[in-house]
Amino acid sequence: METSLIDLSTFHDLTKADIGAFSPKPTSIEGDQVEAVRSLFQSPDGTVDIGIWECTPGRFTADRTGSSEICHIISGRVEVSRADGEARELGPGDLLVLPQGWKGEWRIRETTRKLYMIQSAG
């Protein structure tokens, strides 16, 4: 199977890349949060998705029962907390790994944009 390179212009300046329309965040528990997402790459078997996500201030729950996620914060400020209450403050340039099985909350303090890679359990 021959594989070609991904068009690198797709990944140019992720701070300004168009990610499409915003819609209400379904897992929001505080604030009138809206989010937008643009997938940049999906593996042929559908187990890997890489893209850009942006969300407005507020708080939402997150559940990585069926997948793991790597997040690179591009802009904004967030606090991510585990179910046991341990929390981390993150900002531009920070990298976060959420292993499969992780559950917790995100508190978006400033509109935040991240590059993500989600790998499903398959």
PDB file of C-alpha atoms in Angstrom:
ATOM      1  CA  MET A   1       0.000   0.000   0.000  1.00  0.00           C
ATOM      2  CA  GLU A   2       1.470   3.343  -1.042  1.00  0.00           C
ATOM      3  CA  THR A   3       0.984   6.279   1.290  1.00  0.00           C
ATOM      4  CA  SER A   4       1.435   9.890   0.245  1.00  0.00           C
ATOM      5  CA  LEU A   5       2.454  12.834   2.378  1.00  0.00           C
ATOM      6  CA  ILE A   6      -0.185  14.993   4.000  1.00  0.00           C
ATOM      7  CA  ASP A   7      -0.417  18.503   2.540  1.00  0.00           C
ATOM      8  CA  LEU A   8       1.684  20.476   5.022  1.00  0.00           C
ATOM      9  CA  SER A   9      -0.258  23.683   4.328  1.00  0.00           C
ATOM     10  CA  THR A  10      -3.083  22.078   6.318  1.00  0.00           C
ATOM     11  CA  PHE A  11      -0.999  22.484   9.472  1.00  0.00           C
ATOM     12  CA  HIS A  12       0.347  25.993   8.844  1.00  0.00           C
ATOM     13  CA  ASP A  13      -0.229  28.470  11.732  1.00  0.00           C
ATOM     14  CA  LEU A  14      -2.741  26.558  13.854  1.00  0.00           C
ATOM     15  CA  THR A  15      -3.446  29.708  15.893  1.00  0.00           C
ATOM     16  CA  LYS A  16      -5.307  31.181  12.906  1.00  0.00           C
ATOM     17  CA  ALA A  17      -6.540  28.069  11.073  1.00  0.00           C
ATOM     18  CA  ASP A  18     -10.250  28.082  10.240  1.00  0.00           C
ATOM     19  CA  ILE A  19     -11.975  25.347  12.212  1.00  0.00           C
ATOM     20  CA  GLY A  20     -15.559  25.969  11.156  1.00  0.00           C
ATOM     21  CA  ALA A  21     -18.761  26.846  12.955  1.00  0.00           C
ATOM     22  CA  PHE A  22     -19.186  26.788  16.719  1.00  0.00           C
ATOM     23  CA  SER A  23     -22.003  24.828  18.362  1.00  0.00           C
ATOM     24  CA  PRO A  24     -23.138  24.254  21.972  1.00  0.00           C
ATOM     25  CA  LYS A  25     -20.837  21.955  23.989  1.00  0.00           C
ATOM     26  CA  PRO A  26     -22.958  18.924  24.963  1.00  0.00           C
ATOM     27  CA  THR A  27     -20.985  18.028  28.120  1.00  0.00           C
ATOM     28  CA  SER A  28     -20.916  21.600  29.494  1.00  0.00           C
ATOM     29  CA  ILE A  29     -21.931  21.905  33.157  1.00  0.00           C
ATOM     30  CA  GLU A  30     -21.183  25.608  33.676  1.00  0.00           C
ATOM     31  CA  GLY A  31     -21.318  28.575  31.322  1.00  0.00           C
ATOM     32  CA  ASP A  32     -22.803  28.883  27.841  1.00  0.00           C
ATOM     33  CA  GLN A  33     -19.942  27.039  26.203  1.00  0.00           C
ATOM     34  CA  VAL A  34     -19.610  26.614  22.468  1.00  0.00           C
ATOM     35  CA  GLU A  35     -16.965  24.581  20.662  1.00  0.00           C
ATOM     36  CA  ALA A  36     -15.641  24.002  17.164  1.00  0.00           C
ATOM     37  CA  VAL A  37     -13.499  21.191  15.841  1.00  0.00           C
ATOM     38  CA  ARG A  38     -11.683  20.439  12.607  1.00  0.00           C
ATOM     39  CA  SER A  39     -10.218  17.034  11.963  1.00  0.00           C
ATOM     40  CA  LEU A  40      -6.913  17.266  10.079  1.00  0.00           C
ATOM     41  CA  PHE A  41      -6.160  13.548   9.763  1.00  0.00           C
ATOM     42  CA  GLN A  42      -7.881  10.243  10.419  1.00  0.00           C
ATOM     43  CA  SER A  43      -6.177   6.860  10.138  1.00  0.00           C
ATOM     44  CA  PRO A  44      -7.600   4.483   7.538  1.00  0.00           C
ATOM     45  CA  ASP A  45      -8.932   2.199  10.295  1.00  0.00           C
ATOM     46  CA  GLY A  46     -10.535   5.137  12.148  1.00  0.00           C
ATOM     47  CA  THR A  47      -8.663   4.584  15.405  1.00  0.00           C
ATOM     48  CA  VAL A  48      -6.577   7.789  15.231  1.00  0.00           C
ATOM     49  CA  ASP A  49      -7.963  11.309  14.824  1.00  0.00           C
ATOM     50  CA  ILE A  50      -5.763  14.428  14.825  1.00  0.00           C
ATOM     51  CA  GLY A  51      -7.301  17.879  14.738  1.00  0.00           C
ATOM     52  CA  ILE A  52      -7.872  21.331  16.180  1.00  0.00           C
ATOM     53  CA  TRP A  53     -10.480  22.063  18.859  1.00  0.00           C
ATOM     54  CA  GLU A  54     -11.533  25.380  20.370  1.00  0.00           C
ATOM     55  CA  CYS A  55     -13.892  26.084  23.274  1.00  0.00           C
ATOM     56  CA  THR A  56     -15.172  29.169  25.114  1.00  0.00           C
ATOM     57  CA  PRO A  57     -14.968  29.683  28.914  1.00  0.00           C
ATOM     58  CA  GLY A  58     -16.925  27.451  31.264  1.00  0.00           C
ATOM     59  CA  ARG A  59     -16.669  23.932  32.647  1.00  0.00           C
ATOM     60  CA  PHE A  60     -17.353  20.503  31.145  1.00  0.00           C
ATOM     61  CA  THR A  61     -16.908  16.832  31.939  1.00  0.00           C
ATOM     62  CA  ALA A  62     -14.605  14.574  29.938  1.00  0.00           C
ATOM     63  CA  ASP A  63     -14.501  10.786  29.721  1.00  0.00           C
ATOM     64  CA  ARG A  64     -11.675   8.904  28.006  1.00  0.00           C
ATOM     65  CA  THR A  65     -13.032   5.422  28.827  1.00  0.00           C
ATOM     66  CA  GLY A  66     -12.734   4.244  25.217  1.00  0.00           C
ATOM     67  CA  SER A  67      -9.760   6.298  24.048  1.00  0.00           C
ATOM     68  CA  SER A  68      -6.592   8.143  25.012  1.00  0.00           C
ATOM     69  CA  GLU A  69      -5.813  11.757  24.074  1.00  0.00           C
ATOM     70  CA  ILE A  70      -2.737  13.926  23.694  1.00  0.00           C
ATOM     71  CA  CYS A  71      -3.450  17.678  23.804  1.00  0.00           C
ATOM     72  CA  HIS A  72      -1.065  20.502  22.917  1.00  0.00           C
ATOM     73  CA  ILE A  73      -2.476  23.834  24.085  1.00  0.00           C
ATOM     74  CA  ILE A  74      -2.105  26.414  21.307  1.00  0.00           C
ATOM     75  CA  SER A  75      -3.812  29.358  23.024  1.00  0.00           C
ATOM     76  CA  GLY A  76      -5.917  30.093  26.103  1.00  0.00           C
ATOM     77  CA  ARG A  77      -5.825  28.911  29.716  1.00  0.00           C
ATOM     78  CA  VAL A  78      -7.425  25.840  31.257  1.00  0.00           C
ATOM     79  CA  GLU A  79      -7.527  23.855  34.461  1.00  0.00           C
ATOM     80  CA  VAL A  80      -7.902  20.111  34.037  1.00  0.00           C
ATOM     81  CA  SER A  81      -8.867  18.046  37.076  1.00  0.00           C
ATOM     82  CA  ARG A  82      -9.140  14.312  37.664  1.00  0.00           C
ATOM     83  CA  ALA A  83     -12.148  12.726  39.344  1.00  0.00           C
ATOM     84  CA  ASP A  84     -10.145  12.610  42.623  1.00  0.00           C
ATOM     85  CA  GLY A  85      -9.685  16.396  42.509  1.00  0.00           C
ATOM     86  CA  GLU A  86      -6.025  16.629  41.442  1.00  0.00           C
ATOM     87  CA  ALA A  87      -5.793  19.604  39.065  1.00  0.00           C
ATOM     88  CA  ARG A  88      -3.310  21.088  36.597  1.00  0.00           C
ATOM     89  CA  GLU A  89      -3.222  24.592  35.112  1.00  0.00           C
ATOM     90  CA  LEU A  90      -2.265  24.654  31.437  1.00  0.00           C
ATOM     91  CA  GLY A  91      -1.525  27.370  28.898  1.00  0.00           C
ATOM     92  CA  PRO A  92       0.042  27.941  25.487  1.00  0.00           C
ATOM     93  CA  GLY A  93       2.787  25.436  24.711  1.00  0.00           C
ATOM     94  CA  ASP A  94       1.773  22.931  27.395  1.00  0.00           C
ATOM     95  CA  LEU A  95       1.224  19.266  26.561  1.00  0.00           C
ATOM     96  CA  LEU A  96      -1.308  17.060  28.338  1.00  0.00           C
ATOM     97  CA  VAL A  97      -1.711  13.279  28.082  1.00  0.00           C
ATOM     98  CA  LEU A  98      -5.053  11.766  29.080  1.00  0.00           C
ATOM     99  CA  PRO A  99      -4.637   7.977  29.192  1.00  0.00           C
ATOM    100  CA  GLN A 100      -7.440   5.602  28.314  1.00  0.00           C
ATOM    101  CA  GLY A 101      -9.742   5.365  31.328  1.00  0.00           C
ATOM    102  CA  TRP A 102      -9.207   8.994  32.466  1.00  0.00           C
ATOM    103  CA  LYS A 103     -12.268  10.890  33.696  1.00  0.00           C
ATOM    104  CA  GLY A 104     -12.474  14.437  34.949  1.00  0.00           C
ATOM    105  CA  GLU A 105     -13.347  18.044  34.191  1.00  0.00           C
ATOM    106  CA  TRP A 106     -11.988  20.888  32.127  1.00  0.00           C
ATOM    107  CA  ARG A 107     -12.436  24.467  33.325  1.00  0.00           C
ATOM    108  CA  ILE A 108     -11.795  26.815  30.412  1.00  0.00           C
ATOM    109  CA  ARG A 109     -10.604  30.127  31.883  1.00  0.00           C
ATOM    110  CA  GLU A 110      -9.922  31.824  28.513  1.00  0.00           C
ATOM    111  CA  THR A 111     -11.121  30.674  25.111  1.00  0.00           C
ATOM    112  CA  THR A 112      -8.778  27.776  24.410  1.00  0.00           C
ATOM    113  CA  ARG A 113      -7.510  26.157  21.226  1.00  0.00           C
ATOM    114  CA  LYS A 114      -5.666  22.850  21.235  1.00  0.00           C
ATOM    115  CA  LEU A 115      -4.152  20.397  18.806  1.00  0.00           C
ATOM    116  CA  TYR A 116      -5.369  16.939  19.751  1.00  0.00           C
ATOM    117  CA  MET A 117      -4.630  13.349  18.900  1.00  0.00           C
ATOM    118  CA  ILE A 118      -7.226  10.812  20.002  1.00  0.00           C
ATOM    119  CA  GLN A 119      -6.531   7.109  19.729  1.00  0.00           C
ATOM    120  CA  SER A 120      -9.567   4.868  20.160  1.00  0.00           C
ATOM    121  CA  ALA A 121      -9.311   1.494  21.797  1.00  0.00           C
ATOM    122  CA  GLY A 122     -10.259   0.021  18.423  1.00  0.00           C
TER     123      GLY A 122
END
